[in-house]
Coordinates of C-alpha atoms and ligand atoms in Angstrom, one line a residue:
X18 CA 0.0 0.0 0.0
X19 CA 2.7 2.6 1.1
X20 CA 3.6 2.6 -2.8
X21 CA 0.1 4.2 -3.9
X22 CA 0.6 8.4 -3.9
X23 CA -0.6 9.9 -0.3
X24 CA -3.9 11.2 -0.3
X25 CA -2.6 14.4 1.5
X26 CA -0.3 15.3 3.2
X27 CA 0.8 16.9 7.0
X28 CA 3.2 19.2 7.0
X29 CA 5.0 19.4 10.7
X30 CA 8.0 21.7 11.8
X31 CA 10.0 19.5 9.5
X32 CA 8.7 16.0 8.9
X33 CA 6.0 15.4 5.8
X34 CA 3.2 13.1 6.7
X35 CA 1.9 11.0 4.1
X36 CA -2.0 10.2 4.6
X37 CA -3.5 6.6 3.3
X38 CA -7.4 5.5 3.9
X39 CA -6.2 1.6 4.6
X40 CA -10.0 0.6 5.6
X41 CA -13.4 2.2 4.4
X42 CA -16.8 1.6 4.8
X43 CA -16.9 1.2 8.7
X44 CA -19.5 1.8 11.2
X45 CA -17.8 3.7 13.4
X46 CA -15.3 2.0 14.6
X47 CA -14.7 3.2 18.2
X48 CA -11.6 1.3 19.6
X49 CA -9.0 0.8 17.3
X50 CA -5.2 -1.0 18.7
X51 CA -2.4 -2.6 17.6
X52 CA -2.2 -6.0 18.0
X53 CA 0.3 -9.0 19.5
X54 CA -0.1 -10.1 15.8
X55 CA 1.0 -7.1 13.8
X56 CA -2.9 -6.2 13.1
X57 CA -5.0 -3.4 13.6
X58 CA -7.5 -4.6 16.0
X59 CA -11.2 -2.3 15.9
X60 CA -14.3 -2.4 17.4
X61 CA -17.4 -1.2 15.3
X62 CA -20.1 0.1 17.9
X63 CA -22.9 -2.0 16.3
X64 CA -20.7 -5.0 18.2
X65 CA -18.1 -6.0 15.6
X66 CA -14.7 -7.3 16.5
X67 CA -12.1 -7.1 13.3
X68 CA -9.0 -7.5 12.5
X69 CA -6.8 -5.3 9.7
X70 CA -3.8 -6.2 7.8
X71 CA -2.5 -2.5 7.5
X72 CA -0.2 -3.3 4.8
X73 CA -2.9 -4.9 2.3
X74 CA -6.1 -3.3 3.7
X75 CA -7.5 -7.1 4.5
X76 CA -10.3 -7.2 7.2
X77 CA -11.3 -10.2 8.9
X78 CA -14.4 -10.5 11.5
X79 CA -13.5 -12.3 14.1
X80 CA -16.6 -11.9 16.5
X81 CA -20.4 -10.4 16.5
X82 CA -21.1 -9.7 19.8
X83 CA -25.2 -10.1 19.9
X84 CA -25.7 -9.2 23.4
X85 CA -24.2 -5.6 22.5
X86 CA -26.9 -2.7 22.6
X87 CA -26.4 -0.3 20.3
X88 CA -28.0 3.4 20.6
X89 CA -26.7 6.8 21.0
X90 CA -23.6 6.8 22.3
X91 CA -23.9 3.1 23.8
X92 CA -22.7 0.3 22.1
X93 CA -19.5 -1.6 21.6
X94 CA -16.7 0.5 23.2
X95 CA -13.7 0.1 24.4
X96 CA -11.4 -2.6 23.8
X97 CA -7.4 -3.7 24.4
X98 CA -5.4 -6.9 23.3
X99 CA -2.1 -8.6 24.3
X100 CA -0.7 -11.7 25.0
X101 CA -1.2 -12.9 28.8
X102 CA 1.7 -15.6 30.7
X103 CA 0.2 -18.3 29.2
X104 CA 1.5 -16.7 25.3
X105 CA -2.3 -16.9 24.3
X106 CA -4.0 -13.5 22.5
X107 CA -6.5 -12.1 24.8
X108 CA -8.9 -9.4 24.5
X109 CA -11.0 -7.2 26.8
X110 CA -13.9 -5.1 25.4
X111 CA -16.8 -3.5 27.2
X112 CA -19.8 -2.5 26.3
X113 CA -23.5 -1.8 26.6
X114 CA -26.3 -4.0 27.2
X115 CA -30.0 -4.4 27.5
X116 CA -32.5 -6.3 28.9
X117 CA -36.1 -5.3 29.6
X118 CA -35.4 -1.3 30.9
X119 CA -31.9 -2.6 33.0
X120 CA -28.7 -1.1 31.0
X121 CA -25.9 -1.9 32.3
X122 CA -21.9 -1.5 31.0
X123 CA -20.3 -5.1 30.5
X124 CA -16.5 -5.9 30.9
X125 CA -15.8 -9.1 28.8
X126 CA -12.5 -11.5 28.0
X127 CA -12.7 -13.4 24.9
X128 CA -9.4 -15.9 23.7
X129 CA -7.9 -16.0 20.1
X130 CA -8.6 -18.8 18.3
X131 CA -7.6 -19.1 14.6
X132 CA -9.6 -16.6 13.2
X133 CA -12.5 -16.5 16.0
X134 CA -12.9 -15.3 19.8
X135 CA -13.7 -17.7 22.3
X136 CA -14.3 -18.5 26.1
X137 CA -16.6 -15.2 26.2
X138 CA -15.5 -14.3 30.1
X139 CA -17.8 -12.0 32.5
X140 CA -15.4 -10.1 34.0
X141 CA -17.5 -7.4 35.3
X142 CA -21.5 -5.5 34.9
X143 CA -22.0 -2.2 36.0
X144 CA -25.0 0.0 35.9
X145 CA -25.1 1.7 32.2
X146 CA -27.3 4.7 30.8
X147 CA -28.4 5.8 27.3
X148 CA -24.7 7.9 27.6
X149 CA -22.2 8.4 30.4
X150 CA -20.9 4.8 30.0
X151 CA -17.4 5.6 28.7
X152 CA -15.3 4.1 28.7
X153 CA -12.2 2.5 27.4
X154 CA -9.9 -0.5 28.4
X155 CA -6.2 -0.3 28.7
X156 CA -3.8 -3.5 29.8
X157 CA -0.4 -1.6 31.8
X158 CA 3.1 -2.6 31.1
X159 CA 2.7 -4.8 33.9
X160 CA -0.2 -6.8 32.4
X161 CA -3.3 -5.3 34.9
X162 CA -6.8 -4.0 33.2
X163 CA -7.7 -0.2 34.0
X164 CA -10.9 0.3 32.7
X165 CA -12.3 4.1 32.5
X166 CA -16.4 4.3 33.6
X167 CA -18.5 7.1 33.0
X168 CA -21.0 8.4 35.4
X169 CA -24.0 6.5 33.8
X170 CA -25.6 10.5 34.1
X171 CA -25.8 9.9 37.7
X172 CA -24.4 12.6 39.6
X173 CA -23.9 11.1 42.8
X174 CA -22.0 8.2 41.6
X175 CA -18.5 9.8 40.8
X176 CA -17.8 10.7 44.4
X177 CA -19.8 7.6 46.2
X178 CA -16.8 4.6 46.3
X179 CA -19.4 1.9 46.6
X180 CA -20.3 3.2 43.2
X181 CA -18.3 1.5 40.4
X182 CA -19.2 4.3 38.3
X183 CA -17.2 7.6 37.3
X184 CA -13.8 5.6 38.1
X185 CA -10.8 3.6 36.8
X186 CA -11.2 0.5 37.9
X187 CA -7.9 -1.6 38.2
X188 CA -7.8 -5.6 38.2
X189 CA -5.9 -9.0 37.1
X190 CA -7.1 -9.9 33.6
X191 CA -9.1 -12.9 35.6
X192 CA -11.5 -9.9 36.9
X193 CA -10.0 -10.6 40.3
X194 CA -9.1 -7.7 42.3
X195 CA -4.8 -6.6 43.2
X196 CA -4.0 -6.9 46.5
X197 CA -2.4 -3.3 45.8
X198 CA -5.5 -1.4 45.0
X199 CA -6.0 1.5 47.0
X200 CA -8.5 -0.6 48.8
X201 CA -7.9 -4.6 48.7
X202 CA -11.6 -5.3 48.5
X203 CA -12.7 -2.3 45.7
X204 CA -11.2 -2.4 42.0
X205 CA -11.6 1.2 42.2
X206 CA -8.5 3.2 41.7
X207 CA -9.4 6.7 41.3
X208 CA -12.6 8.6 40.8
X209 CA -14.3 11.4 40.5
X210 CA -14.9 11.4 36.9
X211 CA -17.9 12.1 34.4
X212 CA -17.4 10.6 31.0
X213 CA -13.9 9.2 30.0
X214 CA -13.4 8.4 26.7
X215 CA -9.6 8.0 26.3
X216 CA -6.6 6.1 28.2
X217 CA -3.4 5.6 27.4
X218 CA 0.0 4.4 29.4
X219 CA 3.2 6.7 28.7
X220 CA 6.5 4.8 28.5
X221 CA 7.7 5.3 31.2
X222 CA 3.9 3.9 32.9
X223 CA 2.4 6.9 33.4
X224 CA -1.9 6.6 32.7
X225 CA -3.6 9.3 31.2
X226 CA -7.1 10.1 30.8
X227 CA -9.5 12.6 27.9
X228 CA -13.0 13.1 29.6
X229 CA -15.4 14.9 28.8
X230 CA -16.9 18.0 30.9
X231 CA -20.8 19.3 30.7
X232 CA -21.3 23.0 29.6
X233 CA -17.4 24.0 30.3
X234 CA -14.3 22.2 30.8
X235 CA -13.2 19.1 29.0
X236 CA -10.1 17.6 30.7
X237 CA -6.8 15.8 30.2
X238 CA -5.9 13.9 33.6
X239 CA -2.8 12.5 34.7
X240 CA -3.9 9.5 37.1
X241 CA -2.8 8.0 40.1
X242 CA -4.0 5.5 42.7
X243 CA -6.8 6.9 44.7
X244 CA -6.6 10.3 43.0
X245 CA -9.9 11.9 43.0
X246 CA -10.6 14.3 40.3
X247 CA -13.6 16.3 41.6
X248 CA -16.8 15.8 39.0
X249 CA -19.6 16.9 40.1
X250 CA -17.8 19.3 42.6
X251 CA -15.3 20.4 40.9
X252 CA -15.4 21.0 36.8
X253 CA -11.8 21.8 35.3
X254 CA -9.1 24.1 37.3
X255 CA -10.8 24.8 40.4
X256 CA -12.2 28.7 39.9
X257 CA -15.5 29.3 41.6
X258 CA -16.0 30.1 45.6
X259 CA -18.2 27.7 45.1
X260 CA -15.7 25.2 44.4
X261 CA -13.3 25.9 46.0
X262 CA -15.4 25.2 49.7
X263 CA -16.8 21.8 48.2
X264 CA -13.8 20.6 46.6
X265 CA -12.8 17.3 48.2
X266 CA -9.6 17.1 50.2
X267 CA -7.0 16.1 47.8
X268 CA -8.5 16.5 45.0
X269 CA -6.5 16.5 41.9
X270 CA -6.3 19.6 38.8
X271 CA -6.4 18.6 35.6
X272 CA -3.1 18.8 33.3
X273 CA -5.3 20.8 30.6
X274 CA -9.0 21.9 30.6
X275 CA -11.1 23.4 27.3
X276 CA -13.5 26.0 27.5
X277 CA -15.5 26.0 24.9
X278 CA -15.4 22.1 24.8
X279 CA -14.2 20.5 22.3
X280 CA -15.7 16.7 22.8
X281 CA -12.2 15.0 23.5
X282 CA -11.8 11.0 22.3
X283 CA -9.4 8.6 21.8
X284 CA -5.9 9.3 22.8
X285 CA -2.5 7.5 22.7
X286 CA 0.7 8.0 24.1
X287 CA 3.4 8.6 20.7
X288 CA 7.1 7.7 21.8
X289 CA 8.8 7.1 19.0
X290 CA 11.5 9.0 16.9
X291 CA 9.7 8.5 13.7
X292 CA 7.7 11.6 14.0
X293 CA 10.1 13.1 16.0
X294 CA 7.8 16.8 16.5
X295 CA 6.2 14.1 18.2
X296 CA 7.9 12.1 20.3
X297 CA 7.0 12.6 24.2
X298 CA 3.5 13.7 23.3
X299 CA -0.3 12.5 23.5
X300 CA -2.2 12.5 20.4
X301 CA -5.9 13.5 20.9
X302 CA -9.2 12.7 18.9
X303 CA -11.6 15.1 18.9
X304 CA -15.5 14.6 18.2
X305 CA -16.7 18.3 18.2
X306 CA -13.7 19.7 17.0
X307 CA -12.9 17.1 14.7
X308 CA -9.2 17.2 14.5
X309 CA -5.9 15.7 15.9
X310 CA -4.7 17.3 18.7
X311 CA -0.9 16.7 19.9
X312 CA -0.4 17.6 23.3
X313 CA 3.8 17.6 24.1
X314 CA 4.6 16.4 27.4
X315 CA 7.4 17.1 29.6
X316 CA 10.4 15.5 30.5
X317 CA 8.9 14.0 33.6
X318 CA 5.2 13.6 31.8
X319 CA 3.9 15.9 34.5
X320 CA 2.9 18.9 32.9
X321 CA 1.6 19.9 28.8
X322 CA 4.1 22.0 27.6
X323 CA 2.6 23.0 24.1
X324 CA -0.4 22.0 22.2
X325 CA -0.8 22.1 18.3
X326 CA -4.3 21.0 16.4
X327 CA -4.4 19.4 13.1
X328 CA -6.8 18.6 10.6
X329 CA -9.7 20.1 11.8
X330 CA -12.7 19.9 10.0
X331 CA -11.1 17.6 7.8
X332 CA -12.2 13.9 8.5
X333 CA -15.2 15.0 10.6
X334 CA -15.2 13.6 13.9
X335 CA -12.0 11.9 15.3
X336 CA -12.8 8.9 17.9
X337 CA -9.7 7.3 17.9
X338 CA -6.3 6.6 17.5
X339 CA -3.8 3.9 17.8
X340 CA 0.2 3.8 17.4
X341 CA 2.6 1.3 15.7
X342 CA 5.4 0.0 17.1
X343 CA 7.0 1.5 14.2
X344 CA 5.7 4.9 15.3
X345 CA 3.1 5.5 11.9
X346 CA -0.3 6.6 13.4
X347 CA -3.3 5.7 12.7
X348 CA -6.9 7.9 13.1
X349 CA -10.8 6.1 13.1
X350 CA -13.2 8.6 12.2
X351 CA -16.7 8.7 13.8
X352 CA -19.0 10.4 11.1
X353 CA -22.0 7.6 11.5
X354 CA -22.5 8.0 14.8
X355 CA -25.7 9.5 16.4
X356 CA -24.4 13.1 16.2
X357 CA -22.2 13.8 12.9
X358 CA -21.1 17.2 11.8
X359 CA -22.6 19.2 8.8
X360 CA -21.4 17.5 5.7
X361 CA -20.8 14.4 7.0
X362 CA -20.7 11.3 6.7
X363 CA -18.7 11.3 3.0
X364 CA -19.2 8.2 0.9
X365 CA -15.9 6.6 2.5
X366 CA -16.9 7.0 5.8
X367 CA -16.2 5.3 8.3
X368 CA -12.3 5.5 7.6
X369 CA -9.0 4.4 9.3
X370 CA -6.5 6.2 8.1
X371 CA -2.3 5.8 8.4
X372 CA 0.0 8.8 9.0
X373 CA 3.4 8.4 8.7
X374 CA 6.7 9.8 7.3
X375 CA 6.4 10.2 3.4
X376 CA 8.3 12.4 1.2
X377 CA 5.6 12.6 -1.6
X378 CA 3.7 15.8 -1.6
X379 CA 0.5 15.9 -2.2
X380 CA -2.0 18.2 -4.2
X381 CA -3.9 19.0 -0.3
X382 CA -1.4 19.9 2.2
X383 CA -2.6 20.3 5.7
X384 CA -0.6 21.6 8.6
X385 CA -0.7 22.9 11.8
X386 CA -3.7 25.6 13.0
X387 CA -3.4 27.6 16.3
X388 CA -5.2 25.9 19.3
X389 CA -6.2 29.4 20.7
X390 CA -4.7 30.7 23.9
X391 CA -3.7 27.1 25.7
X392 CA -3.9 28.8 29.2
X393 CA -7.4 27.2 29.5
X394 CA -10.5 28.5 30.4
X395 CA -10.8 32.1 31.6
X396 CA -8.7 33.0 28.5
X397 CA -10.7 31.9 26.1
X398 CA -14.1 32.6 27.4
X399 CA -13.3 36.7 28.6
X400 CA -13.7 37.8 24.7
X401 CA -14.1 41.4 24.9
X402 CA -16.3 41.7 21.6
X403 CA -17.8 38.5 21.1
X404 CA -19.5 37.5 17.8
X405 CA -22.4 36.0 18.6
X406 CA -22.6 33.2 15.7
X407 CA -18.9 32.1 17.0
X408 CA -19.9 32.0 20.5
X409 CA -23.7 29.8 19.4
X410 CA -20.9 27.6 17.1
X411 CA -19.0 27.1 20.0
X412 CA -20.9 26.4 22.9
X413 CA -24.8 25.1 21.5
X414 CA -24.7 24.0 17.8
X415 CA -23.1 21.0 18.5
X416 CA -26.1 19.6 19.9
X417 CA -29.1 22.3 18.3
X418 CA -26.6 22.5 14.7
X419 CA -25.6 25.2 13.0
X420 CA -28.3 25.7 11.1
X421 CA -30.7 26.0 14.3
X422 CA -32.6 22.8 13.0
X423 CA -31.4 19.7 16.4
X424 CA -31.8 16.6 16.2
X425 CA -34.8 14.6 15.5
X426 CA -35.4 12.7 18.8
X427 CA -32.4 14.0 20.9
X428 CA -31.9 17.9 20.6
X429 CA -34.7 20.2 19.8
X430 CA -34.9 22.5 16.9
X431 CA -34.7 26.1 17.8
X432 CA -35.5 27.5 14.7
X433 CA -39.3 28.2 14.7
X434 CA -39.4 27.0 18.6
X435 CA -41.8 28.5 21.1
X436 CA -39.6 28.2 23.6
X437 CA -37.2 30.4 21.9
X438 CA -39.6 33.2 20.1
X439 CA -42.1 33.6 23.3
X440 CA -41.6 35.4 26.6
X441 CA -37.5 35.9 27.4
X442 CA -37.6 35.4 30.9
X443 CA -38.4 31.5 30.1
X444 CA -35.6 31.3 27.4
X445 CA -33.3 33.3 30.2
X446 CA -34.2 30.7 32.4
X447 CA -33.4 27.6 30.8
X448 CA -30.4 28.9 29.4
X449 CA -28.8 29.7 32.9
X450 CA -30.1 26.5 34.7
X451 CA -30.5 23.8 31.9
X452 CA -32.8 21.0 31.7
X453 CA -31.8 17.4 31.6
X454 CA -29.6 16.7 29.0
X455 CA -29.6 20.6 28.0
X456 CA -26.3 21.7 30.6
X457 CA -26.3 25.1 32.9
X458 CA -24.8 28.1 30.7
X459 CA -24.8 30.2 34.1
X460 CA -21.1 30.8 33.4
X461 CA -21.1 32.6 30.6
X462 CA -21.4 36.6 30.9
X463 CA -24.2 38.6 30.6
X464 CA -22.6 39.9 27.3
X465 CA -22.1 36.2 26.4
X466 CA -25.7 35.1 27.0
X467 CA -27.4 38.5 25.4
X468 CA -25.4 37.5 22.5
X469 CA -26.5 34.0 22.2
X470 CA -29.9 35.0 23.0
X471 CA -30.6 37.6 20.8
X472 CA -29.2 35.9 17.8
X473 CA -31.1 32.7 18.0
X474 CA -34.1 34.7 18.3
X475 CA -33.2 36.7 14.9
X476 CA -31.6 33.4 13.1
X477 CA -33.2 30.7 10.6
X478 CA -36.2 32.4 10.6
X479 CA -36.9 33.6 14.0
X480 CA -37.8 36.9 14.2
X481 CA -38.2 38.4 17.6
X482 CA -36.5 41.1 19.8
X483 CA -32.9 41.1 21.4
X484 CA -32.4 40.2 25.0
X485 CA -30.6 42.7 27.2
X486 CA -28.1 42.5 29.3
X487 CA -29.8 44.1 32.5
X488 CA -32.5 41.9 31.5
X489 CA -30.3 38.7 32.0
X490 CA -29.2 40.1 35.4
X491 CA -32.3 40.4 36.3
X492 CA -32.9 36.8 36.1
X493 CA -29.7 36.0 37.6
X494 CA -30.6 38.1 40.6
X495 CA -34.1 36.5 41.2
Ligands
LIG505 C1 -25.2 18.8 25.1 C2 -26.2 19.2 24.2 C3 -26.8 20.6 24.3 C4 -26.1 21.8 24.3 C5 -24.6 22.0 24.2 C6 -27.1 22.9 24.3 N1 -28.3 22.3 24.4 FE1 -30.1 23.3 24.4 N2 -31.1 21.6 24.7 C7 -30.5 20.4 24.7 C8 -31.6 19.4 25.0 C9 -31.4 17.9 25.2 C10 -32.8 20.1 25.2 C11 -34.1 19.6 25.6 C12 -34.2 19.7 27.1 C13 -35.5 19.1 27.6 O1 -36.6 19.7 27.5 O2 -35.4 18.0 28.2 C14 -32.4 21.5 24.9 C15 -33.4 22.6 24.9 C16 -33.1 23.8 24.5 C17 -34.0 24.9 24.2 C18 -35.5 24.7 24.3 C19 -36.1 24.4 23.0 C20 -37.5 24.0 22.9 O3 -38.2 24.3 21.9 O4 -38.0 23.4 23.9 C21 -33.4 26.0 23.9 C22 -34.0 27.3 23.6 C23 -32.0 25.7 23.9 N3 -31.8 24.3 24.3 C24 -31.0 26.6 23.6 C25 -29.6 26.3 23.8 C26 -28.6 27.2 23.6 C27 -28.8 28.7 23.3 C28 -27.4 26.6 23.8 C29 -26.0 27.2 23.8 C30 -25.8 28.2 24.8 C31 -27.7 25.2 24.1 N4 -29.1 25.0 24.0 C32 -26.8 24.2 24.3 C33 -29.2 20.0 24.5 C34 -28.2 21.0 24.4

């Protein structure tokens, strides 16, 4: 394959990037690793395991999972592979089930053999949700499974330790629980979390974590036993009085929080020399922003030192990624899942993709954009003249769309709502409090929320008056 022409090509500081669709046609795949056997493992989130030859592009279905339920954001997940003591190919995947109205998040071994996956192993069940259920699976160098739960969108769960939700859980690859765990009789092994959806060991054994936040602050995390890492109490950096009272004792900061979010994904640790821009860094998926994101680490892996994005817009939504020992990346994009991006899904789609060192340039050369100001948060959200379709873009259309128009059966429209071209102090409301699955936008300013106001009730159609800031303050004072 690495003879046909590049598709395009990545320009870094130096290096040229080559990019090559190996496999099309997928339904998203959501976990996709490289195998014991020198293939591209992937999980499809309909409940398909597969293998990949990268080098000719040959898939092979190795297992169907039929007790997998798929909707939403539940499905098939997470998955890792390796050979155990006994020199056998394992692999660990979780994902969702359903029976009658009981969801629930399943961790389950399967064994090689030949071409199929055997001795289907309970490991674990957890409670599951429609969303919330993570969650990925990661084997350490020393041959223990971390497995990163979401909240199942229950609040209370993150910070309660009897609940196995919000966590990483850590145990033998038998489901049995290490005599080292922070406590002997729990698998947990941190908490505090919300809705992982990336985990990946450095090389020197450091675990990191992508999660997603609500209205505000998606995270990087650097973990470590019985860390706790604050959700619900504490979202991003700790800023608020608020906060700071109910923040539990030790809690831990994030390396890196985003404000607007940004939907991070799938995330690997990049070591190698091949890419050497690269090396020491943690390559990032994103869903909302749709790009690459490489975050350089530190000597000592302790801190993010710079943070570049690539692609964006490109490929649509990013929801994984997955490294060779060779050091050529590979991307899965995620434009048939329930929420794709306008303009997607292309014909090709679902798409893994390789990266890696090619001298060839191409007609489409992409390279790097600016992330904005990395210093988090307050920076990015104290715009002094804010345009209002930017800040809509950035904080609502990924669920209502930028065209106003939702999604059927999940977000409402807001074009030619009620909600939105009747009285203000309703629309005031639910925009500072929320509603369910609709977050709290009481963070934003008054000049922030006037903005977004008044332009969805003058967009697609609508055609009503502009709220005031006063107005908003009014409602904030009530
Ligand atoms: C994470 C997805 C999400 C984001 C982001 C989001 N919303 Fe919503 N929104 C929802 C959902 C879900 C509902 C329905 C809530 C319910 O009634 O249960 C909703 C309801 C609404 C409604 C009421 C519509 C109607 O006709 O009932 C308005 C207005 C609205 N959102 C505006 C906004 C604005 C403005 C933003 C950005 C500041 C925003 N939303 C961000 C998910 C979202």
């Amino acid at each position: 394959m690495a003879e046909k022409a590049p598709e395009a090509s990545l320009q870094l500081d130096s290096s040229l990037l080559g990019m090559q669709t190996i496999a099309a046609g997928l339904d998203v795949p959501w976990e996709i690793c490289w195998g014991p056997d020198d293939r591209i493992w992937f999980t499809e989130q309909n409940g398909s395991i597969s293998r990949l030859d990268p080098t000719t592009g040959e898939k092979k279905l190795l297992l169907r999972i039929p007790e997998v339920w798929r909707h939403r954001s539940a499905g098939l997940l997470g998955m890792a592979v390796g050979k155990l003591i006994d020199n056998q190919v394992y692999v660990f995947v979780d994902f969702t089930h359903r029976h009658d109205s009981v969801i629930t998040s399943r961790l389950v071994r399967y064994r090689l053999d030949g071409d199929t996956l055997v001795e289907a192993r309970l490991l674990l069940e957890i409670p599951g949700n429609t969303g919330h259920n993570g969650s990925r699976v990661v084997l350490s160098p020393g041959g223990l499974l971390y497995w990163a739960t979401g909240d199942a969108a229950n609040l209370a769960n993150a910070q309660n330790r009897a609940s196995l939700n919000g966590k990483i859980l850590r145990l033998h690859t038998d489901g049995s629980i290490p005599a080292d765990n922070p406590d002997p009789q729990s698998p947990v092994w941190a908490m505090g979390f919300r809705n992982m959806q990336g985990l990946t060991f450095s090389a020197t054994g450091r675990l990191y974590a992508s999660e997603h936040g609500d209205a505000t602050d998606d995270e990087i995390n650097l973990l470590l036993p019985a860390g706790n890492y604050g959700w619900p109490l504490v979202e991003g950096f700790t800023h608020t009085d608020k906060e700071k009272q109910v923040q539990p004792a030790g809690s831990m900061p994030p390396l890196k929080a985003w404000t607007p979010t940004i939907a991070p994904a799938g995330m690997e640790y990049y070591g190698s020399d091949l890419i050497p821009e690269w090396t020491n860094s943690l390559l990032l998926g994103t869903l909302k922003d749709q790009s690459l994101r490489v975050l350089q680490l530190d000597a000592r892996g302790e801190q993010i030192s710079t943070e570049q994005v690539f692609l964006e817009k490109a490929l649509g939504r990013i929801r994984d990624i997955c490294v060779s020992p060779q050091g050529e990346v590979f991307l899965a994009t995620s434009n048939r899942d329930w929420n794709p991006a306008p303009g997607f899904p292309k014909p090709q789609d679902d798409r893994i993709i390789r990266l890696a060192p090619d001298q060839r340039r191409a007609a489409t050369v992409y390279s790097a954009t600016a992330p904005g100001d990395p210093t988090t948060a307050q920076a990015t959200t104290a715009q002094a003249n804010p345009n209002p379709e930017t800040i809509y873009n950035q904080y609502c259309a990924s669920c209502h769309k930028p065209d106003g128009r939702g999604l059927p059966g999940s977000f409402p429209a807001l074009k030619a709502s009620p909600l939105v071209n009747g009285d203000p102090q309703a629309l005031i409301h639910l925009l500072l409090k929320g509603k369910k699955q609709m977050p709290a936008f009481e963070f934003l300013s008054n000049q922030e929320l006037s903005a977004i106001g008044s332009f969805i009730r003058s967009s697609w159609g609508n055609n009503q008056t502009a709220i005031t800031e006063p107005t908003i303050q009014l409602s904030r004072n009530k």
